[in-house]
Structure formats: C-alpha cells, structure tokens
Amino acid sequence: MQRTLGTCYYPEHWPEEIWHKDATRMAELGLTWVRIGEFSWSRIEPTPGELNWTWLDRAIDTLVSAGLKIVLGTPTATPARWMADRYPDMFAVDQDGKLRGFGSRRHYCFSHEGYRTECRRIVTLIAERYGRGSRIAAWQTDNEYGCHDTVLSYSSAARAAFTRWLEARYDSDIAALNHAWGNVFWSMDYERFDQICLPNLTVTEPNPAHVQAFRRFSSDQVVTFNRDQVEILRAHSDAPIAHNYMGRVTDFDHYKVGNDLEIASWDSYPLGFLEDRVGASAENQRRYARQGDPDFQAFHHDLYRAVGHGRWWVMEQQPGPVNWAPYNPAPLPGMVRFWTWEAFAHGAEAVCYFRWRQAPFAQEQLHAGLLRPDSAEAPAFSEAQQVAEELINAPAVAPSQAPVALIFDYDAEWAWQVQPHGQGLSYFDLVLEHYRALRRAGLSVDIVPPTLRHFDGYSLILAPGLMHLEDGLRTALAAAESQVLYGPRTGARDADFNIPTDPLPPALADLDICIAAVESLRPDMPVPLAEGKGAVTGYLETLDGPAEGLIHAENGPRVAVAANKSVYCAGWLDSAGLDHLIATLCTRAGLATRRMPAGIRVRQTGTEEFWFNHLDEPVETEVGVLPPAGVLRRPLAG
Ligand code: GAL
C-alpha cells in the first residue's frame, strides 16, 4: 500500500462555485483523500424527515471527478437543533449533575435510546444512498468519541443502562455484587439492582469497585454505539470503516472499538497537545513550543497502530496554529512535513491535513488550514506539496515488528484514576515515561493490548502498572521467551477491585515475591537509588521474598528484583532511574541500545530507518548533523 496524503473539507461551509477549483487544487497538490460530511446533519436533514441530499451528491461528484477519494463521515457528533426538541433528555450530564447542552458539538449521551435510534436511522439513510458503487472509498464513524470529556455521563438514561449492565455482569444476583464490591463496608449493601445510583454526588468517595464498574460500563456504551453504525455501513458498503480517535482520550477502550473497524485513525495536534495534555515541564513547554513533544505523537502512532491491527492513518494533522490550547504558536518551518514523515515512519498509510481552508466564521476562526480564509496558500501548503513530491519515490508502507512490546491497558488507566493513591499518579504517564526511556535508548516500540497472547519475536516486554492482570495474560507472559518487566502495581487488584489475598500479589511468573507494603511519596521526598542512578518518586512498594535485587535504594532496600526472565520494579522511577532500568533490561535481553542526544529520536521499520530532530537547532548525531526540524530517511541493509 502506497503512503498517501489527504485533507478535511467542508463543502457546506463554502459557496458551491468554488468547489470545483478547490477539488482541482487538492488534486494538483498531490492529495489522494478528502474527508467530508462529519458535521453536516443540519444540512442533510434540516427539519425532521425532510432530507436534502442534492448538495452532498454534487459535492461528492465534484471531488470524485477531480480524482480524489472520499472518506464520508457519519454526522452523529453534531445532531441538529431539532433533535434536542425531540429528545430534551438526550444530553450528557456531568459529574456535578449539570446538563451539557446544545450550541457546540458532541451534545449527546451514549446511553440515550432515542438518540441511538436516530443515529441508526441517519446512518442507514446515508449508507443506502452512498454505500453501493465506488464513490465512497472509506467511512468515518462519528467524530472523536470521548473528546470534550463526553464518555462519562450521569444522566438518567445512563443510570438505567448501567442497571441493566450490572444485572448482566452479576447474573441478576445482587448478593454476588454486594460480595464482589465489599458493600458490607459502610453498610452499602443493596437489595435490588435498581437501587444502585451512578457514582457521583456521594458525600465522600464512592466505592472504587462501583466507580470501576461504571468506567467499564461507560466504555462499553461507546463500543456498542459505534458497532450500531458499523453494522449498518457494512450491510451497504465494502469500503473500509475508520474512526478518528483523539490524543490522550482514554475514557473508553479503543482496542474494543478498533476490533469492529478496518482502520484506526487519530487526530494529531502536536502543539495543542504540548500546551494542553502532555503534562510537560515549563522548560520543555518552551523548548518544544513550535515542534511538539518528541514522544507524545509517536506514542499515539504506535498505540493506534495496535488499535487498527496494523492499519492506521492520521485523519487530522495540525497544519499551523490551532485555536484551542492555552497558547497557540505557529510551528517551526518544516514541522508540518516533519510530522507527516514521523507518522509514515510509524507505519501510517495516510496523513490528512485539518483543514483545507481556514474558516472565517464560528468557533475555529483562529485555526490554520492549508489555505488562508482568502484561499491564498498558508505556510503548510508548500510543506504538504514537498511531502507529496517526496512520496513519489518513497517505498510503500511495510509492516514490521519492533524488538520491544509495551502493554497499554485502558482498564488499568481507569483503575489508577479511581485509586491513584498519590496526587498526580497516572497510569498513562507511567506508561508514557517508560516509552520515553525506550526511545531515549534508540529503540523502536510496539504498543500492544492486554489481550495479546503471543509475544513471539519480542526480546523485551514491559507491563508496568497493569493493575488487574487477567489470567490469560499472566499465563502468556509467563510462557513468553522474552524478558518481562512488571510493576509497580502490576496485578495489584482483582477483577472487582479487591487486593488479591491468596496469594499476595504479584506472585508473577518466576518471581517469588510479595508486596508487603505500599506508600505514595510527596514530590519533595524522592528516594535516591544506589550509585546515583536516579530516584523513586511518587510511589514505592516494599518487597518480601527471596528474589535477587537488581536495583537498590541508596539506603538498602530492593527497588527492582529479578528471577530468570522476570523483573519486578517496585517504584515509580524518575527519568534517570528509568534509563538505568531500561539499560539493565536490554542487557538481560541482549538488545543493543544507543543513547539519543536530547530531542533526537530514531524509528526503524522493516526496510527504513528514520531520524528526527525535534529541536530548533542543529544536532550532531551518529548519522551526521540534523538541522532543526530535520528528517533523515535511509534504507536499511538487507
Ligand atoms: C479536532 C476535531 C476537528 C477540529 C480540530 C481542531 O479535535 O476533530 O473537528 O475541531 O480538532 O483542531
């Protein structure tokens, strides 16, 4: 499959007279894909039941005639205003009980049956009209599930659906639920399922088992909402179906949604993310202000490659300043090209720029596009053009396996949120920090789901922080030939959020240890490691049992232990500590590492090696001097 480019276009935003010119310019620029339609419900169905397809028919004809391939989005992220009149209770409700009403987007609750019926109806109509033939080359369901905190809803529709979900999970046996959750504590026993409220507006913290169940339920609602659309589209079309996920939106299990789709895609806004959700230090925010974090995009590329079972795209690529972060600087010249190549280096099939033309109206007036509002070229245009030219002689997408597997588990992310034990302790950050350390050691990484059962070909597997370790994964990891890193907190809770007491955790594979005690640490009380090799920060466990100490605290106790091919790390290590841990693991695994200069990252596919300079100054590397925003691509021998 060739690597391709595309853009996001809103014909309904522009006079019809300019569609043809736009389409021609897109094709001349070298774009293959154009995504349309995902916010157009009010123009397709201006009043209930009165459908207006003609403009969309003409838009599709114009784009297809110019040689472009269409990704058609279902419009369910933006129900028209009349829908709110029809279903005044269709909105999500936030944790404080406030309605999240009309006037922007994503204004619906995933559990509202009436709205779900409307979604099935509009998707059926769209699929019937456009599904046959080859005019639609791919589909996108909805838009960015979970963006703007829209998965968790405390509405009455959600409560009713949660009751049904719990009844199914606990086989209609309320005593089983009471026992599993430990409801005897604080007299929280229930007599019937319909007495169970959603876990908000309690006096103090609700039962963690209750909250974790609600998190799992909420995720399942997204999965079935998406599946409804997929089943309809599949019945009418052979084109592949994608969804565009977001960066660091973790409120639903993307692997489960991805299992129903052919392609995973995501929306990559490196500068917006740096300001808004990376959690970078002030120093790194400044250092990478025009380039973006060196690992955050790559992490998502690798994550969504797993979600898409190998097939993934960037559906929206930042082309210039965005409008939504606290500060919105312009990218360094060359960064739009850089981000595009970075995605291809991680196996993307396509990168689409958001958006074709900057809109002079409504919420995103200050969001750049490939064109300015007056249709003149914006700075990203020539960078996209450069990539299009470079792609002519570039090799096709080549599937490859990295030497390291890093497990990312959405269930663990929710468990840490439900019970972080210390302020700011986040599973996402823990996994990202391990990922960063692997990349600082020059390694390419596959992020893999906790449902993986065969680890052939990996020299090293990392499973940090996996709060609930399912038996199937536990067995698969024990059987793997690779070195495996567990902890901290791996296997610390059972499926119902209780501490396993028989045997004490983690009892992992070859490791004959148990966790005797846990503590969280203030930011100003790091525990230094022996020989100045970094420190434990934030979280620390005390280990019992005979396993050999691999890393010790300066004052003596074991922080990491090893037996055969298993390693357990009992603390949250700072970056120096993680570098030391990864180096130790790689030595045990026989994996060669190379120390990357600050801001430099390398990624290998089966056939190519890519070097990226994320700094705004030239950097000397073993492959030569990389200029600011520099990308070096070279074929791999053999
Ligand atoms: C994405 C979204 C787009 C647009 C863009 C702006 O999250 O899918 O519709 O709003 O952000 O950066």
XYZ file of C-alpha atoms and ligand atoms in Angstrom:
650
model
C 0.000 0.000 0.000
C 1.393 3.412 -1.028
C 1.684 6.188 1.543
C -0.847 8.902 0.730
C -1.979 12.383 1.787
C -5.367 13.999 2.186
C -7.334 16.834 3.725
C -10.548 17.549 5.615
C -13.069 19.560 3.657
C -16.452 21.066 4.449
C -18.299 21.780 1.178
C -21.271 23.021 3.224
C -19.074 25.864 4.520
C -18.276 27.320 1.094
C -20.195 28.637 -1.924
C -20.725 25.907 -4.482
C -18.950 27.997 -7.140
C -15.581 27.342 -5.536
C -15.904 23.566 -5.005
C -14.531 22.724 -8.415
C -11.473 24.949 -8.003
C -10.864 23.565 -4.521
C -11.038 19.992 -5.789
C -8.660 20.731 -8.649
C -6.160 22.398 -6.320
C -6.295 19.430 -3.925
C -5.549 17.015 -6.747
C -2.779 19.222 -8.110
C -1.221 19.408 -4.679
C -0.913 15.627 -4.761
C -3.627 14.777 -2.253
C -5.415 11.450 -2.543
C -8.088 11.678 0.175
C -10.736 14.165 1.125
C -12.815 13.631 4.249
C -16.236 15.254 4.271
C -19.620 15.232 5.935
C -18.956 14.506 9.591
C -20.667 17.643 10.933
C -23.360 18.096 8.290
C -26.551 16.718 9.873
C -28.392 20.060 9.851
C -27.776 20.403 6.109
C -28.682 16.804 5.251
C -31.847 16.856 7.337
C -32.785 20.495 8.018
C -36.109 19.507 9.561
C -37.063 16.067 10.841
C -37.625 13.613 7.998
C -37.049 16.182 5.239
C -33.837 15.111 3.546
C -31.698 17.235 1.306
C -29.095 15.127 -0.453
C -28.620 17.112 -3.612
C -25.839 19.379 -2.357
C -23.929 16.385 -0.985
C -24.433 14.456 -4.242
C -22.945 17.369 -6.169
C -20.068 17.827 -3.728
C -19.180 14.151 -3.972
C -19.386 14.252 -7.774
C -17.134 17.303 -7.924
C -14.478 15.774 -5.669
C -14.563 12.354 -7.321
C -14.377 13.933 -10.786
C -11.157 15.668 -9.745
C -9.682 12.234 -8.979
C -9.986 12.404 -5.191
C -11.044 9.544 -2.939
C -13.740 10.291 -0.401
C -13.899 9.440 3.283
C -17.505 10.069 4.265
C -18.174 10.766 7.932
C -21.431 9.918 9.675
C -22.771 13.152 11.214
C -23.679 11.799 14.638
C -21.280 14.005 16.629
C -23.443 17.018 15.749
C -27.167 16.281 15.990
C -29.229 19.138 14.547
C -31.106 21.524 16.850
C -34.493 19.899 16.255
C -33.163 16.714 17.803
C -32.913 18.486 21.155
C -36.567 19.481 20.879
C -37.494 15.912 20.127
C -35.390 14.493 22.991
C -34.788 17.153 25.647
C -33.142 14.477 27.817
C -30.644 13.299 25.184
C -27.759 15.344 26.595
C -24.977 14.029 28.763
C -24.927 15.140 32.401
C -21.643 15.975 34.101
C -20.418 14.724 37.454
C -21.982 17.698 39.229
C -25.364 16.915 37.708
C -25.310 19.726 35.121
C -26.694 19.234 31.621
C -24.224 19.569 28.735
C -26.474 21.318 26.273
C -26.743 22.439 22.648
C -24.524 25.062 20.970
C -21.256 23.315 20.170
C -20.844 19.593 19.432
C -20.795 16.084 20.952
C -24.018 17.032 22.776
C -25.395 13.578 23.389
C -25.361 10.813 25.951
C -24.164 7.457 24.606
C -26.901 5.693 26.587
C -29.907 7.627 25.268
C -32.021 5.074 23.404
C -33.964 7.680 21.423
C -30.778 9.287 20.144
C -29.265 5.925 19.332
C -32.332 5.110 17.239
C -31.925 8.436 15.397
C -28.275 7.622 14.720
C -29.163 4.238 13.271
C -31.789 5.933 11.106
C -29.489 8.623 9.653
C -26.627 6.176 9.123
C -28.988 3.791 7.321
C -30.157 6.591 5.035
C -26.582 7.639 4.249
C -25.441 4.063 3.693
C -28.406 3.333 1.414
C -27.696 6.418 -0.656
C -23.898 6.263 -0.920
C -22.882 2.744 0.055
C -23.134 0.975 -3.300
C -20.604 1.617 -6.052
C -17.180 3.073 -5.559
C -17.824 6.735 -4.910
C -17.092 6.372 -1.197
C -13.621 4.902 -0.644
C -13.754 4.837 3.166
C -16.072 5.743 6.038
C -15.548 7.505 9.338
C -17.975 6.865 12.186
C -18.946 9.937 14.224
C -16.033 12.213 15.236
C -13.561 11.777 18.088
C -15.518 9.697 20.581
C -14.755 10.975 24.047
C -13.346 14.352 23.031
C -14.503 17.204 25.307
C -14.966 14.662 28.165
C -18.059 13.120 26.653
C -17.850 9.443 27.594
C -18.880 9.656 31.249
C -22.467 10.762 31.590
C -24.515 10.846 34.782
C -27.892 11.107 33.052
C -30.997 9.083 33.878
C -30.531 7.197 30.579
C -27.033 6.235 31.716
C -28.328 5.117 35.087
C -30.966 2.851 33.537
C -28.420 1.347 31.153
C -25.906 0.891 33.992
C -28.507 -1.065 35.978
C -29.009 -3.435 33.034
C -25.256 -3.745 32.526
C -24.705 -4.678 36.196
C -27.548 -7.186 36.148
C -25.962 -8.914 33.170
C -22.476 -8.831 34.688
C -23.571 -10.264 38.042
C -26.149 -12.677 36.656
C -29.010 -10.829 38.355
C -27.520 -11.878 41.702
C -27.406 -8.840 43.980
C -25.720 -10.812 46.752
C -22.890 -11.621 44.337
C -22.461 -7.919 43.567
C -22.512 -6.981 47.266
C -19.872 -9.574 47.973
C -17.687 -8.680 44.979
C -17.718 -4.981 45.835
C -17.328 -5.445 49.578
C -20.513 -3.480 50.200
C -20.608 -4.596 53.824
C -18.065 -1.817 54.368
C -20.055 1.310 55.436
C -23.384 -0.586 55.070
C -23.547 -0.094 51.311
C -25.380 -3.395 50.646
C -28.132 -3.287 48.030
C -31.328 -5.344 47.907
C -32.019 -4.749 44.203
C -30.059 -3.623 41.155
C -32.356 -0.657 40.540
C -31.210 0.870 43.844
C -27.696 1.375 42.522
C -27.074 5.013 41.583
C -24.280 6.319 39.427
C -21.127 7.009 41.449
C -21.415 10.804 41.634
C -22.800 13.244 44.192
C -21.829 10.994 47.115
C -20.793 12.567 50.430
C -17.249 11.269 50.275
C -15.560 8.916 47.827
C -17.739 6.184 46.358
C -16.649 2.542 46.478
C -13.780 2.070 43.971
C -15.387 -1.173 42.733
C -18.546 0.812 41.945
C -16.597 3.503 40.086
C -14.518 0.998 38.118
C -17.704 -0.840 37.100
C -19.152 2.483 35.915
C -15.982 3.196 33.918
C -16.188 -0.212 32.225
C -19.883 0.258 31.531
C -19.302 3.733 30.041
C -16.625 2.348 27.742
C -18.934 -0.441 26.590
C -21.580 2.153 25.686
C -19.146 3.723 23.208
C -18.300 0.314 21.762
C -21.931 -0.587 21.093
C -22.780 2.925 19.843
C -20.029 2.569 17.261
C -20.949 -1.032 16.453
C -24.509 0.030 15.571
C -23.105 2.248 12.818
C -20.579 -0.293 11.608
C -23.210 -2.995 11.159
C -25.325 -0.671 9.039
C -22.449 0.579 6.892
C -21.160 -2.967 6.336
C -24.560 -4.103 5.128
C -24.419 -1.499 2.352
C -20.753 -0.981 1.521
C -17.464 -2.805 1.085
C -15.356 0.274 1.801
C -13.202 0.164 4.963
C -14.505 1.890 8.096
C -12.399 4.064 10.391
C -12.905 6.229 13.432
C -10.745 9.251 14.256
C -9.542 8.909 17.860
C -8.004 11.736 19.847
C -4.752 12.217 21.764
C -4.855 11.204 25.416
C -8.551 10.472 25.454
C -8.665 7.259 27.456
C -12.226 7.049 28.781
C -13.148 4.143 26.508
C -11.315 1.045 25.393
C -10.054 1.931 21.927
C -8.974 -1.639 21.240
C -12.576 -2.803 21.598
C -13.861 -0.106 19.224
C -10.954 -0.886 16.906
C -11.872 -4.560 16.773
C -15.019 -3.565 14.873
C -13.206 -1.360 12.334
C -10.771 -1.900 9.464
C -8.677 1.209 10.101
C -7.718 3.174 13.203
C -7.046 6.851 12.696
C -6.289 9.709 15.028
C -6.115 13.471 15.093
C -2.613 14.728 15.741
C -2.191 18.265 17.071
C 1.378 18.298 18.440
C 1.466 21.937 19.551
C -2.029 21.932 21.002
C -1.238 18.744 22.926
C 2.051 20.110 24.298
C 0.211 23.011 25.913
C -2.910 21.151 26.791
C -2.323 17.494 27.731
C 1.271 16.257 27.593
C 1.989 17.419 31.134
C 5.451 18.681 30.085
C 7.619 20.767 32.421
C 7.639 24.529 31.825
C 11.145 24.159 30.391
C 10.027 21.545 27.836
C 6.897 23.509 27.005
C 9.166 26.350 25.972
C 11.802 24.184 24.315
C 9.285 22.311 22.163
C 6.711 25.115 21.776
C 6.990 25.149 17.967
C 7.838 21.468 17.469
C 5.717 19.466 19.898
C 6.763 16.824 22.399
C 9.312 14.343 20.986
C 7.394 11.268 22.188
C 3.712 12.115 22.579
C 2.728 11.857 18.901
C 4.937 8.798 18.375
C 3.295 7.122 21.392
C -0.136 7.577 19.825
C 1.085 6.462 16.406
C 2.280 3.222 17.996
C -0.861 2.883 20.129
C -3.258 3.368 17.238
C -1.257 1.026 15.022
C -2.206 -1.616 17.602
C -5.821 -0.419 17.762
C -6.033 -0.732 13.954
C -4.373 -4.164 13.898
C -1.617 -2.617 11.808
C -3.758 -0.350 9.599
C -3.819 3.251 10.733
C -3.961 6.860 9.492
C -3.637 10.374 10.789
C -7.099 11.637 9.878
C -6.360 15.205 11.032
C -2.866 16.671 11.060
C -2.186 20.088 12.585
C -1.120 22.434 9.762
C -0.370 25.650 11.690
C -1.574 27.310 14.901
C -4.696 25.783 16.440
C -7.327 27.757 18.323
C -7.953 25.655 21.430
C -4.816 25.399 23.581
C -3.841 27.952 26.253
C -1.220 29.353 23.820
C -1.173 28.634 20.086
C 2.199 29.286 18.476
C 2.965 28.586 14.830
C 5.057 25.512 14.029
C 8.719 25.917 13.158
C 9.187 25.973 9.377
C 9.438 22.350 8.262
C 7.410 20.871 11.128
C 4.322 20.039 9.075
C 6.499 17.996 6.747
C 8.306 16.527 9.775
C 5.060 15.424 11.489
C 3.883 13.836 8.253
C 7.073 11.813 7.855
C 7.039 10.898 11.527
C 3.597 9.315 11.032
C 4.829 7.421 7.972
C 7.866 6.230 9.932
C 5.471 4.652 12.427
C 3.530 2.883 9.690
C 0.728 5.305 8.747
C -0.989 4.617 5.451
C -2.296 8.161 5.075
C -1.928 11.613 6.630
C -4.748 14.121 6.102
C -4.353 17.798 6.954
C -7.036 19.502 9.001
C -8.329 21.550 7.319
C -8.315 22.592 3.677
C -9.237 26.226 4.262
C -9.330 28.248 7.486
C -12.927 29.211 8.337
C -13.656 32.923 8.753
C -16.694 32.143 10.929
C -17.673 30.278 14.112
C -15.554 28.507 16.715
C -12.374 27.749 14.767
C -11.656 31.113 13.114
C -8.151 31.031 14.558
C -7.371 27.506 13.360
C -4.988 27.386 10.410
C -5.593 25.315 7.295
C -3.639 24.571 4.139
C -5.275 27.701 2.745
C -5.961 31.025 4.408
C -9.602 32.212 4.614
C -8.988 34.204 1.410
C -7.868 30.992 -0.352
C -4.211 32.061 -0.596
C -1.701 29.387 0.380
C -0.948 29.160 4.116
C 2.595 28.077 5.146
C 1.616 24.392 5.444
C 0.617 24.213 1.778
C 4.160 24.128 0.426
C 5.249 21.611 3.085
C 2.417 19.271 2.097
C 3.478 19.767 -1.508
C 7.047 18.844 -0.632
C 5.914 15.609 1.054
C 3.696 14.778 -1.937
C 6.753 15.083 -4.179
C 8.933 13.049 -1.808
C 6.301 10.314 -1.709
C 6.541 9.708 -5.448
C 9.733 7.700 -4.992
C 9.198 6.532 -1.433
C 8.683 2.866 -0.611
C 5.229 1.539 0.258
C 4.025 1.004 3.820
C 5.918 -2.018 5.156
C 4.607 -3.906 8.180
C 7.322 -4.555 10.747
C 7.706 -5.732 14.311
C 9.704 -3.781 16.896
C 12.004 -5.585 19.356
C 10.086 -4.251 22.365
C 6.414 -4.650 23.295
C 4.885 -2.174 25.756
C 1.423 -3.105 27.041
C -1.105 -0.280 27.329
C -4.356 -1.184 29.095
C -7.361 1.162 29.275
C -8.766 -0.753 32.240
C -5.569 -0.014 34.178
C -5.825 3.668 33.241
C -9.290 3.825 34.826
C -8.127 1.864 37.881
C -5.304 4.357 38.564
C -7.759 7.239 38.098
C -10.185 5.606 40.518
C -7.453 4.944 43.085
C -4.230 6.841 42.305
C -3.016 6.563 45.897
C -0.986 9.750 45.458
C -1.751 13.080 43.827
C -0.912 13.134 40.126
C -0.081 9.438 39.815
C -1.396 8.442 36.411
C -1.063 5.153 34.546
C -0.934 6.969 31.207
C 2.056 8.987 32.439
C 3.733 5.880 33.852
C 3.493 4.067 30.521
C 4.496 7.179 28.564
C 7.572 7.597 30.769
C 8.640 4.011 30.072
C 8.054 4.688 26.376
C 10.204 7.824 26.538
C 13.027 5.894 28.208
C 12.883 3.212 25.499
C 13.100 5.912 22.838
C 15.968 7.673 24.593
C 17.753 4.325 24.245
C 17.149 4.420 20.475
C 14.592 1.605 20.439
C 11.502 1.196 18.271
C 8.468 0.088 20.239
C 5.213 -1.740 19.562
C 2.429 -0.789 21.932
C 0.248 -3.861 22.399
C -3.133 -4.583 24.003
C -3.535 -6.613 27.202
C -5.422 -9.188 25.138
C -2.280 -10.196 23.225
C -1.438 -13.838 23.911
C 1.560 -14.469 21.631
C 4.719 -12.484 22.097
C 6.929 -14.263 19.562
C 9.672 -12.067 18.172
C 9.872 -9.650 21.112
C 13.107 -9.530 23.095
C 11.574 -7.422 25.822
C 8.015 -6.930 27.125
C 7.020 -4.148 29.517
C 3.868 -4.439 31.640
C 4.147 -1.608 34.185
C 1.165 -0.548 36.257
C -1.256 -3.157 34.905
C -3.482 -3.071 37.989
C -5.607 -6.060 37.053
C -3.614 -8.757 35.319
C -6.006 -11.196 33.689
C -5.111 -14.862 33.992
C -4.780 -15.275 30.220
C -2.184 -12.509 30.009
C -0.407 -13.709 33.140
C -0.022 -17.144 31.552
C 1.035 -15.729 28.174
C 3.696 -13.540 29.786
C 4.965 -16.463 31.826
C 5.230 -18.529 28.635
C 6.966 -15.792 26.592
C 10.622 -16.302 25.758
C 11.382 -12.606 26.352
C 12.455 -10.647 29.391
C 9.321 -9.265 31.055
C 9.106 -6.171 33.249
C 6.256 -5.987 35.777
C 5.351 -3.339 38.316
C 4.803 -1.090 40.057
C 1.235 -2.145 40.857
C 1.039 -4.886 38.216
C -1.555 -7.426 39.388
C -2.378 -5.325 42.447
C -6.178 -5.706 42.128
C -8.537 -8.495 41.084
C -11.330 -8.045 38.522
C -13.615 -6.498 41.169
C -11.037 -4.062 42.522
C -10.021 -6.009 45.611
C -6.475 -6.708 46.768
C -5.833 -10.368 45.961
C -5.008 -12.036 49.273
C -4.419 -15.570 48.129
C -1.596 -15.470 47.219
C -0.474 -11.910 47.901
C 0.343 -10.030 44.687
C 2.115 -10.138 42.427
C 3.295 -13.803 42.507
C 4.255 -13.221 38.886
C 5.824 -15.920 36.793
C 9.215 -16.840 38.218
C 9.234 -14.155 40.863
C 8.853 -15.417 44.370
C 7.933 -12.088 45.941
C 5.004 -10.353 47.533
C 4.183 -6.730 48.146
C 4.498 -6.246 51.881
C 3.582 -2.550 51.917
C 2.841 0.387 49.598
C 3.256 4.115 50.071
C 2.949 7.243 47.973
C 5.558 9.981 48.258
C 5.323 13.741 48.241
C 7.095 15.345 45.249
C 9.703 16.712 47.678
C 10.610 13.313 49.162
C 12.279 11.309 46.368
C 14.065 8.115 47.422
C 17.540 8.103 45.801
C 18.766 4.940 44.102
C 22.161 3.451 44.934
C 25.197 4.684 42.969
C 23.441 7.917 41.976
C 21.365 6.088 39.345
C 18.228 8.230 39.735
C 15.409 8.088 42.269
C 11.998 6.714 43.100
C 9.369 9.439 43.019
C 5.676 9.364 43.852
C 5.088 5.692 44.609
C 7.019 2.888 46.318
C 6.320 -0.684 47.387
C 8.210 -2.802 49.912
C 9.069 -6.262 48.614
C 9.173 -9.501 50.578
C 10.622 -12.800 49.350
C 13.947 -14.136 48.174
C 14.226 -12.697 44.605
C 17.607 -11.250 43.670
C 17.913 -7.456 43.969
C 18.689 -5.747 40.664
C 18.341 -2.104 41.663
C 18.548 -0.886 45.260
C 17.662 2.291 47.055
C 20.641 4.196 48.446
C 19.544 3.199 51.936
C 19.476 -0.501 51.062
C 16.051 -1.972 50.163
C 15.476 -3.635 46.794
C 13.619 -1.471 44.253
C 13.832 -3.906 41.335
C 14.236 -7.659 41.606
C 14.811 -10.371 39.036
C 14.412 -14.093 38.658
C 15.098 -15.871 35.376
C 13.375 -13.762 32.730
C 11.100 -11.758 35.013
C 11.873 -8.384 36.544
C 9.667 -6.547 39.028
C 10.127 -2.839 39.695
C 8.581 -1.719 42.969
C 8.740 2.041 42.457
C 7.888 4.843 40.077
C 11.340 5.801 38.785
C 12.396 9.237 37.593
C 13.869 9.519 34.090
C 17.452 8.741 35.197
C 16.164 5.711 37.107
C 14.160 4.565 34.100
C 17.184 4.953 31.808
C 19.109 2.735 34.211
C 16.265 0.195 34.385
C 15.869 0.040 30.586
C 19.633 -0.348 30.107
C 19.622 -3.201 32.646
C 16.652 -4.882 30.943
C 18.214 -4.534 27.496
C 21.455 -6.095 28.700
C 19.481 -9.034 30.098
C 17.540 -9.284 26.823
C 20.641 -8.990 24.626
C 19.260 -5.862 22.956
C 21.675 -3.231 21.646
C 20.855 0.334 22.651
C 22.226 3.719 21.609
C 21.924 6.887 23.616
C 19.936 9.537 21.738
C 21.013 13.181 22.033
C 18.251 15.394 23.534
C 15.447 15.949 21.032
C 16.642 13.223 18.635
C 14.526 10.152 18.011
C 15.013 7.222 15.704
C 12.486 4.751 14.356
C 13.057 1.653 12.266
C 10.542 -0.022 10.007
C 11.381 -3.317 8.308
C 13.033 -1.509 5.414
C 13.951 2.007 6.531
C 15.464 3.941 9.392
C 14.232 7.450 10.189
C 15.971 10.065 12.313
C 14.079 13.092 13.632
C 15.418 16.279 15.220
C 12.738 17.811 17.441
C 14.904 20.763 18.448
C 15.004 24.215 16.904
C 18.782 23.979 16.497
C 21.090 21.620 14.588
C 22.159 18.468 16.440
C 25.194 16.285 15.848
C 24.261 12.595 15.622
C 25.956 9.369 14.522
C 24.340 9.806 11.100
C 25.524 13.399 10.706
C 24.227 16.823 11.667
C 20.437 17.039 11.642
C 19.084 20.571 11.010
C 16.193 21.982 13.088
C 13.009 20.029 12.232
C 15.305 17.708 10.306
C 14.194 14.322 8.998
C 16.690 11.773 7.732
C 15.428 8.682 5.957
C 17.712 5.877 4.867
C 17.153 2.335 3.647
C 18.135 -0.467 5.982
C 20.620 -3.005 4.756
C 19.098 -6.417 3.949
C -10.344 18.051 16.244
C -11.707 17.904 15.609
C -11.881 18.820 14.424
C -11.410 20.201 14.762
C -9.976 20.141 15.224
C -9.382 21.477 15.561
O -10.337 17.631 17.558
O -11.949 16.587 15.189
O -13.232 18.851 14.053
O -12.219 20.743 15.753
O -9.912 19.350 16.374
O -8.068 21.347 15.992
